[in-house]
Short mmCIF file of C-alpha atoms and ligand atoms in Angstrom, two decimals:
data_model
loop_
_atom_site.label_atom_id
_atom_site.label_comp_id
_atom_site.label_asym_id
_atom_site.label_seq_id
_atom_site.Cartn_x
_atom_site.Cartn_y
_atom_site.Cartn_z
CA MET A 1 -14.57 -4.20 -10.47
CA PRO A 2 -13.44 -7.37 -12.38
CA TYR A 3 -10.49 -6.04 -14.39
CA GLY A 4 -7.31 -8.11 -14.29
CA ALA A 5 -5.67 -11.01 -16.12
CA GLU A 6 -8.66 -13.34 -15.55
CA HIS A 7 -11.07 -10.78 -17.12
CA PHE A 8 -8.63 -10.04 -19.99
CA LEU A 9 -8.17 -13.72 -20.87
CA ALA A 10 -11.91 -14.25 -20.88
CA THR A 11 -13.00 -11.10 -22.77
CA GLY A 12 -9.86 -9.49 -24.31
CA GLU A 13 -10.74 -6.34 -22.32
CA THR A 14 -8.21 -4.56 -20.12
CA LEU A 15 -9.81 -1.38 -18.65
CA PRO A 16 -12.64 -0.14 -20.92
CA GLU A 17 -12.91 3.61 -21.45
CA ALA A 18 -16.22 3.85 -19.58
CA ALA A 19 -14.80 1.94 -16.53
CA TYR A 20 -11.79 4.33 -16.49
CA ALA A 21 -13.87 7.31 -16.71
CA ASP A 22 -16.16 6.04 -13.87
CA LEU A 23 -13.13 5.43 -11.62
CA ARG A 24 -11.92 8.89 -12.38
CA ASP A 25 -15.08 10.78 -11.86
CA GLY A 26 -17.40 8.45 -9.76
CA PHE A 27 -15.14 7.58 -6.81
CA ASP A 28 -13.11 9.23 -4.11
CA ALA A 29 -10.46 6.56 -3.95
CA ILE A 30 -9.31 3.34 -5.42
CA LEU A 31 -8.00 0.24 -3.46
CA PHE A 32 -6.07 -1.76 -6.07
CA GLY A 33 -5.10 -5.46 -5.88
CA ALA A 34 -1.96 -6.39 -7.83
CA VAL A 35 -1.48 -7.22 -11.52
CA GLY A 36 0.87 -9.48 -13.48
CA ASP A 37 0.12 -13.02 -14.82
CA PRO A 38 2.42 -15.27 -16.82
CA ARG A 39 -0.47 -16.21 -18.99
CA VAL A 40 -0.28 -12.57 -20.43
CA PRO A 41 3.45 -12.54 -21.21
CA ASP A 42 3.60 -9.10 -22.60
CA GLY A 43 1.93 -7.71 -19.50
CA ARG A 44 -0.60 -5.86 -21.56
CA HIS A 45 -3.30 -5.88 -18.91
CA ALA A 46 -0.99 -4.56 -16.26
CA GLU A 47 0.06 -1.67 -18.63
CA GLU A 48 -3.33 -0.82 -19.62
CA ILE A 49 -4.89 -1.04 -16.16
CA LEU A 50 -2.35 -0.05 -13.56
CA LEU A 51 -0.08 2.15 -15.56
CA ARG A 52 -3.03 3.87 -17.21
CA LEU A 53 -4.54 4.61 -13.90
CA ARG A 54 -1.21 5.97 -12.51
CA GLN A 55 -0.62 8.14 -15.54
CA GLY A 56 -4.27 8.95 -16.45
CA LEU A 57 -5.15 10.12 -12.99
CA GLU A 58 -1.78 11.80 -12.71
CA LEU A 59 -0.90 10.06 -9.49
CA THR A 60 2.63 11.60 -9.39
CA ILE A 61 3.42 10.66 -5.84
CA ASN A 62 3.89 7.02 -4.82
CA PHE A 63 4.52 6.81 -1.05
CA ARG A 64 6.13 3.65 0.18
CA PRO A 65 6.88 3.70 3.92
CA CYS A 66 9.20 1.05 5.45
CA ARG A 67 8.42 0.53 9.05
CA PRO A 68 9.10 -2.95 10.56
CA LEU A 69 6.23 -4.55 12.31
CA PRO A 70 6.73 -6.59 15.57
CA GLY A 71 9.38 -9.24 14.59
CA THR A 72 9.91 -8.26 11.02
CA GLY A 73 12.88 -5.92 11.22
CA PRO A 74 14.91 -3.60 13.31
CA GLU A 75 12.77 -1.67 15.84
CA GLY A 76 12.75 2.05 15.36
CA LEU A 77 13.59 1.95 11.70
CA HIS A 78 11.27 4.33 9.75
CA LEU A 79 12.08 5.44 6.24
CA GLU A 80 9.85 6.55 3.52
CA VAL A 81 10.36 6.33 -0.25
CA PHE A 82 8.77 8.98 -2.45
CA ARG A 83 8.67 7.47 -5.92
CA GLU A 84 7.58 9.49 -8.93
CA ASN A 85 4.88 7.33 -10.35
CA THR A 86 3.99 8.46 -13.91
CA GLU A 87 7.15 9.20 -15.92
CA GLY A 88 10.73 8.09 -16.58
CA PRO A 89 10.86 4.80 -18.66
CA TYR A 90 7.37 4.01 -17.59
CA CYS A 91 6.13 6.36 -20.44
CA LEU A 92 6.64 3.16 -22.53
CA GLN A 93 8.10 4.90 -25.63
CA GLY A 94 10.69 3.03 -27.51
CA SER A 95 11.42 0.55 -30.23
CA THR A 96 12.79 -2.85 -30.70
CA GLU A 97 14.82 -3.76 -33.84
CA PRO A 98 16.75 -6.98 -34.40
CA ASP A 99 20.01 -5.68 -32.91
CA ARG A 100 18.96 -2.49 -31.20
CA ALA A 101 16.41 -1.68 -28.63
CA VAL A 102 15.45 1.73 -27.27
CA ASP A 103 13.42 2.66 -24.09
CA LEU A 104 12.85 6.42 -23.79
CA ALA A 105 12.72 8.00 -20.34
CA VAL A 106 10.74 11.26 -20.10
CA HIS A 107 10.97 13.51 -17.05
CA THR A 108 9.03 16.72 -16.88
CA ALA A 109 9.58 19.64 -14.44
CA PRO A 110 6.04 19.91 -13.19
CA ALA A 111 5.89 16.31 -12.13
CA VAL A 112 9.44 16.13 -10.71
CA ARG A 113 8.84 19.37 -8.83
CA ARG A 114 5.55 17.92 -7.34
CA LEU A 115 7.34 14.76 -6.20
CA LEU A 116 10.24 16.60 -4.59
CA GLU A 117 7.99 19.22 -3.04
CA ALA A 118 6.01 16.45 -1.29
CA ALA A 119 9.33 14.70 -0.21
CA PHE A 120 10.68 18.03 1.17
CA VAL A 121 7.40 18.81 3.10
CA ARG A 122 7.40 15.38 4.59
CA ALA A 123 11.09 15.48 5.67
CA ALA A 124 10.47 18.87 7.31
CA GLN A 125 7.40 17.45 9.08
CA ARG A 126 9.30 14.50 10.38
CA GLY A 127 12.55 16.46 11.13
CA ARG A 128 14.46 13.82 9.16
CA VAL A 129 17.06 13.95 6.39
CA LEU A 130 15.97 13.83 2.76
CA THR A 131 17.97 11.88 0.16
CA LEU A 132 17.59 12.18 -3.55
CA ALA A 133 18.60 9.02 -5.48
CA HIS A 134 19.91 9.81 -8.96
CA LYS A 135 22.38 8.87 -11.62
CA ALA A 136 23.03 12.27 -13.08
CA ASN A 137 26.57 11.22 -13.77
CA VAL A 138 25.20 9.05 -16.61
CA LEU A 139 21.63 10.21 -17.18
CA LYS A 140 22.80 13.78 -17.64
CA HIS A 141 19.50 15.14 -19.17
CA GLY A 142 16.72 13.30 -17.15
CA HIS A 143 18.56 13.03 -13.76
CA GLY A 144 20.27 16.34 -14.44
CA LEU A 145 16.80 17.87 -14.26
CA TRP A 146 16.05 15.98 -11.00
CA VAL A 147 19.22 17.39 -9.40
CA ARG A 148 18.64 20.92 -10.66
CA LEU A 149 15.14 21.00 -9.34
CA PHE A 150 16.25 19.34 -6.06
CA GLN A 151 18.86 22.10 -5.53
CA GLU A 152 16.18 24.77 -6.20
CA LEU A 153 13.94 23.31 -3.59
CA GLN A 154 16.86 22.91 -1.12
CA ALA A 155 17.27 26.66 -1.28
CA LEU A 156 13.55 27.14 -0.47
CA HIS A 157 13.58 24.57 2.42
CA PRO A 158 16.64 25.44 4.53
CA GLU A 159 15.02 23.67 7.44
CA VAL A 160 15.50 20.31 5.71
CA SER A 161 18.78 18.54 5.86
CA ALA A 162 18.91 17.37 2.11
CA ARG A 163 21.48 15.56 0.09
CA ALA A 164 21.61 14.26 -3.52
CA MET A 165 23.24 10.81 -3.79
CA HIS A 166 24.29 8.59 -6.72
CA ALA A 167 21.86 5.76 -6.54
CA ASP A 168 24.57 3.03 -6.57
CA ALA A 169 26.30 4.58 -3.58
CA LEU A 170 22.92 5.04 -1.79
CA LEU A 171 22.05 1.40 -2.23
CA CYS A 172 25.40 0.29 -0.73
CA ALA A 173 24.86 2.63 2.25
CA LEU A 174 21.27 1.44 2.68
CA VAL A 175 22.12 -2.17 2.76
CA GLN A 176 24.92 -1.47 5.32
CA ASP A 177 22.64 0.64 7.59
CA PRO A 178 19.18 1.97 6.70
CA ARG A 179 18.59 3.77 10.07
CA PRO A 180 20.30 7.05 9.17
CA PHE A 181 17.92 7.55 6.22
CA GLY A 182 14.51 9.28 6.75
CA VAL A 183 12.96 10.20 3.40
CA ILE A 184 14.20 9.08 0.02
CA ALA A 185 13.01 10.76 -3.11
CA ALA A 186 13.56 8.91 -6.52
CA ASP A 187 12.33 8.84 -10.07
CA ASN A 188 9.95 6.00 -11.17
CA TYR A 189 12.55 3.43 -12.15
CA LEU A 190 15.07 3.88 -9.27
CA GLY A 191 11.98 4.24 -6.81
CA ASP A 192 10.67 0.92 -7.93
CA LEU A 193 13.99 -0.70 -7.23
CA ILE A 194 14.65 1.07 -3.96
CA SER A 195 11.27 0.45 -2.55
CA ASP A 196 11.63 -3.34 -3.00
CA LEU A 197 14.89 -3.10 -1.16
CA THR A 198 13.41 -1.16 1.65
CA ALA A 199 10.43 -3.58 1.86
CA ALA A 200 13.01 -6.26 2.67
CA PHE A 201 14.09 -4.35 5.80
CA ALA A 202 10.55 -4.67 7.15
CA GLY A 203 9.38 -8.20 6.54
CA GLY A 204 9.54 -8.47 2.74
CA MET A 205 7.07 -7.93 -0.11
CA GLY A 206 4.19 -9.37 1.72
CA THR A 207 3.96 -6.61 4.26
CA ALA A 208 4.82 -3.41 2.32
CA PRO A 209 2.01 -0.86 1.63
CA SER A 210 1.88 1.98 -0.73
CA LEU A 211 -0.31 4.97 -1.62
CA SER A 212 -0.33 7.13 -4.78
CA TRP A 213 -1.92 10.47 -5.12
CA ALA A 214 -2.31 13.48 -7.25
CA PRO A 215 -1.45 16.62 -5.16
CA HIS A 216 -2.82 18.94 -7.75
CA ARG A 217 -6.04 16.95 -7.81
CA PRO A 218 -7.54 17.51 -11.21
CA PHE A 219 -10.11 14.71 -10.67
CA ARG A 220 -12.48 13.63 -8.15
CA CYS A 221 -10.58 10.32 -7.66
CA ALA A 222 -6.91 11.38 -6.96
CA VAL A 223 -5.72 8.61 -4.71
CA LEU A 224 -5.02 4.88 -5.22
CA ALA A 225 -3.89 2.51 -2.49
CA GLU A 226 -2.03 -0.70 -3.49
CA PRO A 227 0.42 -3.14 -1.90
CA VAL A 228 4.06 -2.85 -3.24
CA HIS A 229 3.95 -6.68 -4.08
CA GLY A 230 2.92 -8.08 -7.42
CA SER A 231 0.28 -10.80 -7.90
CA ALA A 232 2.53 -13.72 -6.96
CA PRO A 233 0.85 -16.11 -9.47
CA ASP A 234 2.80 -19.02 -8.08
CA ILE A 235 0.86 -19.06 -4.84
CA ALA A 236 -2.50 -17.56 -6.27
CA GLY A 237 -5.57 -19.34 -4.91
CA ARG A 238 -3.60 -21.46 -2.31
CA ASN A 239 -4.47 -19.35 0.76
CA LEU A 240 -0.72 -18.66 1.20
CA ALA A 241 -0.54 -14.87 0.34
CA ASN A 242 0.24 -12.40 3.08
CA PRO A 243 -2.69 -9.88 3.27
CA VAL A 244 -0.81 -7.52 5.42
CA GLY A 245 0.62 -5.29 2.60
CA MET A 246 -2.96 -4.83 1.34
CA ILE A 247 -4.42 -4.11 4.71
CA LEU A 248 -1.78 -1.59 5.61
CA SER A 249 -2.41 0.02 2.28
CA THR A 250 -6.02 0.62 3.41
CA ALA A 251 -4.62 2.25 6.55
CA LEU A 252 -2.52 4.66 4.37
CA LEU A 253 -5.69 5.45 2.37
CA PHE A 254 -7.77 6.20 5.52
CA ARG A 255 -5.02 8.51 6.78
CA HIS A 256 -4.99 10.32 3.45
CA LEU A 257 -8.77 10.83 3.57
CA GLY A 258 -8.54 12.23 7.08
CA TRP A 259 -9.60 9.25 8.99
CA GLU A 260 -6.67 9.08 11.45
CA PRO A 261 -8.29 7.09 14.21
CA GLU A 262 -9.37 4.29 11.60
CA ALA A 263 -5.90 4.32 10.12
CA MET A 264 -4.24 3.83 13.54
CA ALA A 265 -6.77 1.10 14.41
CA VAL A 266 -5.90 -0.90 11.33
CA GLU A 267 -2.18 -0.42 11.97
CA GLU A 268 -2.52 -1.43 15.58
CA ALA A 269 -4.55 -4.49 14.79
CA VAL A 270 -1.96 -5.73 12.31
CA ALA A 271 0.88 -5.03 14.88
CA ALA A 272 -1.04 -6.79 17.62
CA ALA A 273 -1.84 -9.72 15.53
CA LEU A 274 1.87 -10.17 14.68
CA ARG A 275 2.95 -9.51 18.33
CA ASP A 276 0.55 -12.39 19.34
CA GLY A 277 2.32 -14.76 16.86
CA ALA A 278 -0.07 -14.64 13.90
CA LYS A 279 2.26 -14.99 10.87
CA THR A 280 1.92 -16.08 7.28
CA HIS A 281 4.49 -18.54 5.69
CA ASP A 282 6.54 -15.84 4.25
CA LEU A 283 7.34 -14.59 7.75
CA GLY A 284 7.95 -18.15 9.04
CA GLY A 285 4.57 -18.81 10.46
CA THR A 286 1.75 -21.15 9.63
CA HIS A 287 -1.26 -18.80 9.06
CA GLY A 288 -3.06 -18.95 5.71
CA THR A 289 -4.32 -15.78 4.25
CA ALA A 290 -7.79 -16.15 5.63
CA ALA A 291 -6.51 -16.96 9.18
CA MET A 292 -4.23 -13.92 9.09
CA GLY A 293 -7.01 -11.77 7.97
CA ARG A 294 -9.24 -13.02 10.72
CA ALA A 295 -6.45 -12.50 13.26
CA ILE A 296 -6.26 -8.90 12.27
CA ARG A 297 -10.00 -8.28 12.16
CA GLU A 298 -10.48 -9.79 15.56
CA ARG A 299 -8.12 -7.08 16.98
CA LEU A 300 -9.95 -4.16 15.47
CA PRO A 301 -12.05 -2.19 17.97
C1 IPM B 1 5.25 -1.80 -8.53
C2 IPM B 1 5.26 -2.88 -9.67
C3 IPM B 1 4.85 -2.26 -11.02
C4 IPM B 1 6.02 -1.23 -11.40
C5 IPM B 1 4.74 -3.28 -12.15
C6 IPM B 1 3.68 -4.31 -11.84
C7 IPM B 1 4.42 -2.60 -13.52
O1 IPM B 1 6.52 -3.53 -9.69
O2 IPM B 1 4.19 -1.28 -8.37
O3 IPM B 1 6.29 -1.60 -7.99
O4 IPM B 1 6.99 -1.54 -11.86
O5 IPM B 1 5.70 -0.03 -10.96
MN1 MN B 2 7.88 -2.77 -8.15
#
């Protein structure tokens, strides 16, 4: 589908209602590129395409794993961020006056509970510690709700070693040593920030994948895969972008759809390409986007 900045600038159209309905009802999954373009300074197309899909399709869970590839970070590191994907300040309610600006952040119990439940289940499955990032010492209402629901779920999941941490202290601990962390749960805003940091532990923005889904599945299409990175307009069209984040996002999508062998094949092909020295410029290599894509494709069974 053509929707993005180019299409918006040419037609004034972001995501038409019919296309949105088609995405919601006519497909099993969405593979999303990246949005953001300096020619649209208010980011209207990003808001009306990406945020609309996340919120409209109720894609509460945004899963952002951090797992270094050969040569891109400490071996054995495996942490996963569960970011709430539809609420907090992303509800885009607020106002700008000459000397005062307000951004409202809305948190609702059903969405917070869905996100936390998924994070608890995953931490239990992996036998790893779960950490909630919050700032309830300041955001008493919104993050107060997060801490309360976290404590409720803690009582229901005694098998999980779980801890709520102030996000500032968490960031400090993460930078010093990310290895003790297993699963991190966070609201939309903190999760956005934390997942860029964790991407940096594993090769940077070019390699980080993500998957969003709606565990309560009200629609046919309840899953969207997208790289963590933005559209990098400064290198657009120059054969410089790293395709790995996008390709690994398809692997997450395959796994979610139940295609485990296909997911593994994609992840192994990416790892093999890097192990054999294929690297884009962001990783200190010389491969262009197309050559990197070919190096991965050649290693698929
Ligand atoms: C991301 C991006 C988006 C976000 C932008 C493009 C709105 O940074 O997916 O992390 O803030 O969620
Ligand atoms: Mn982001």
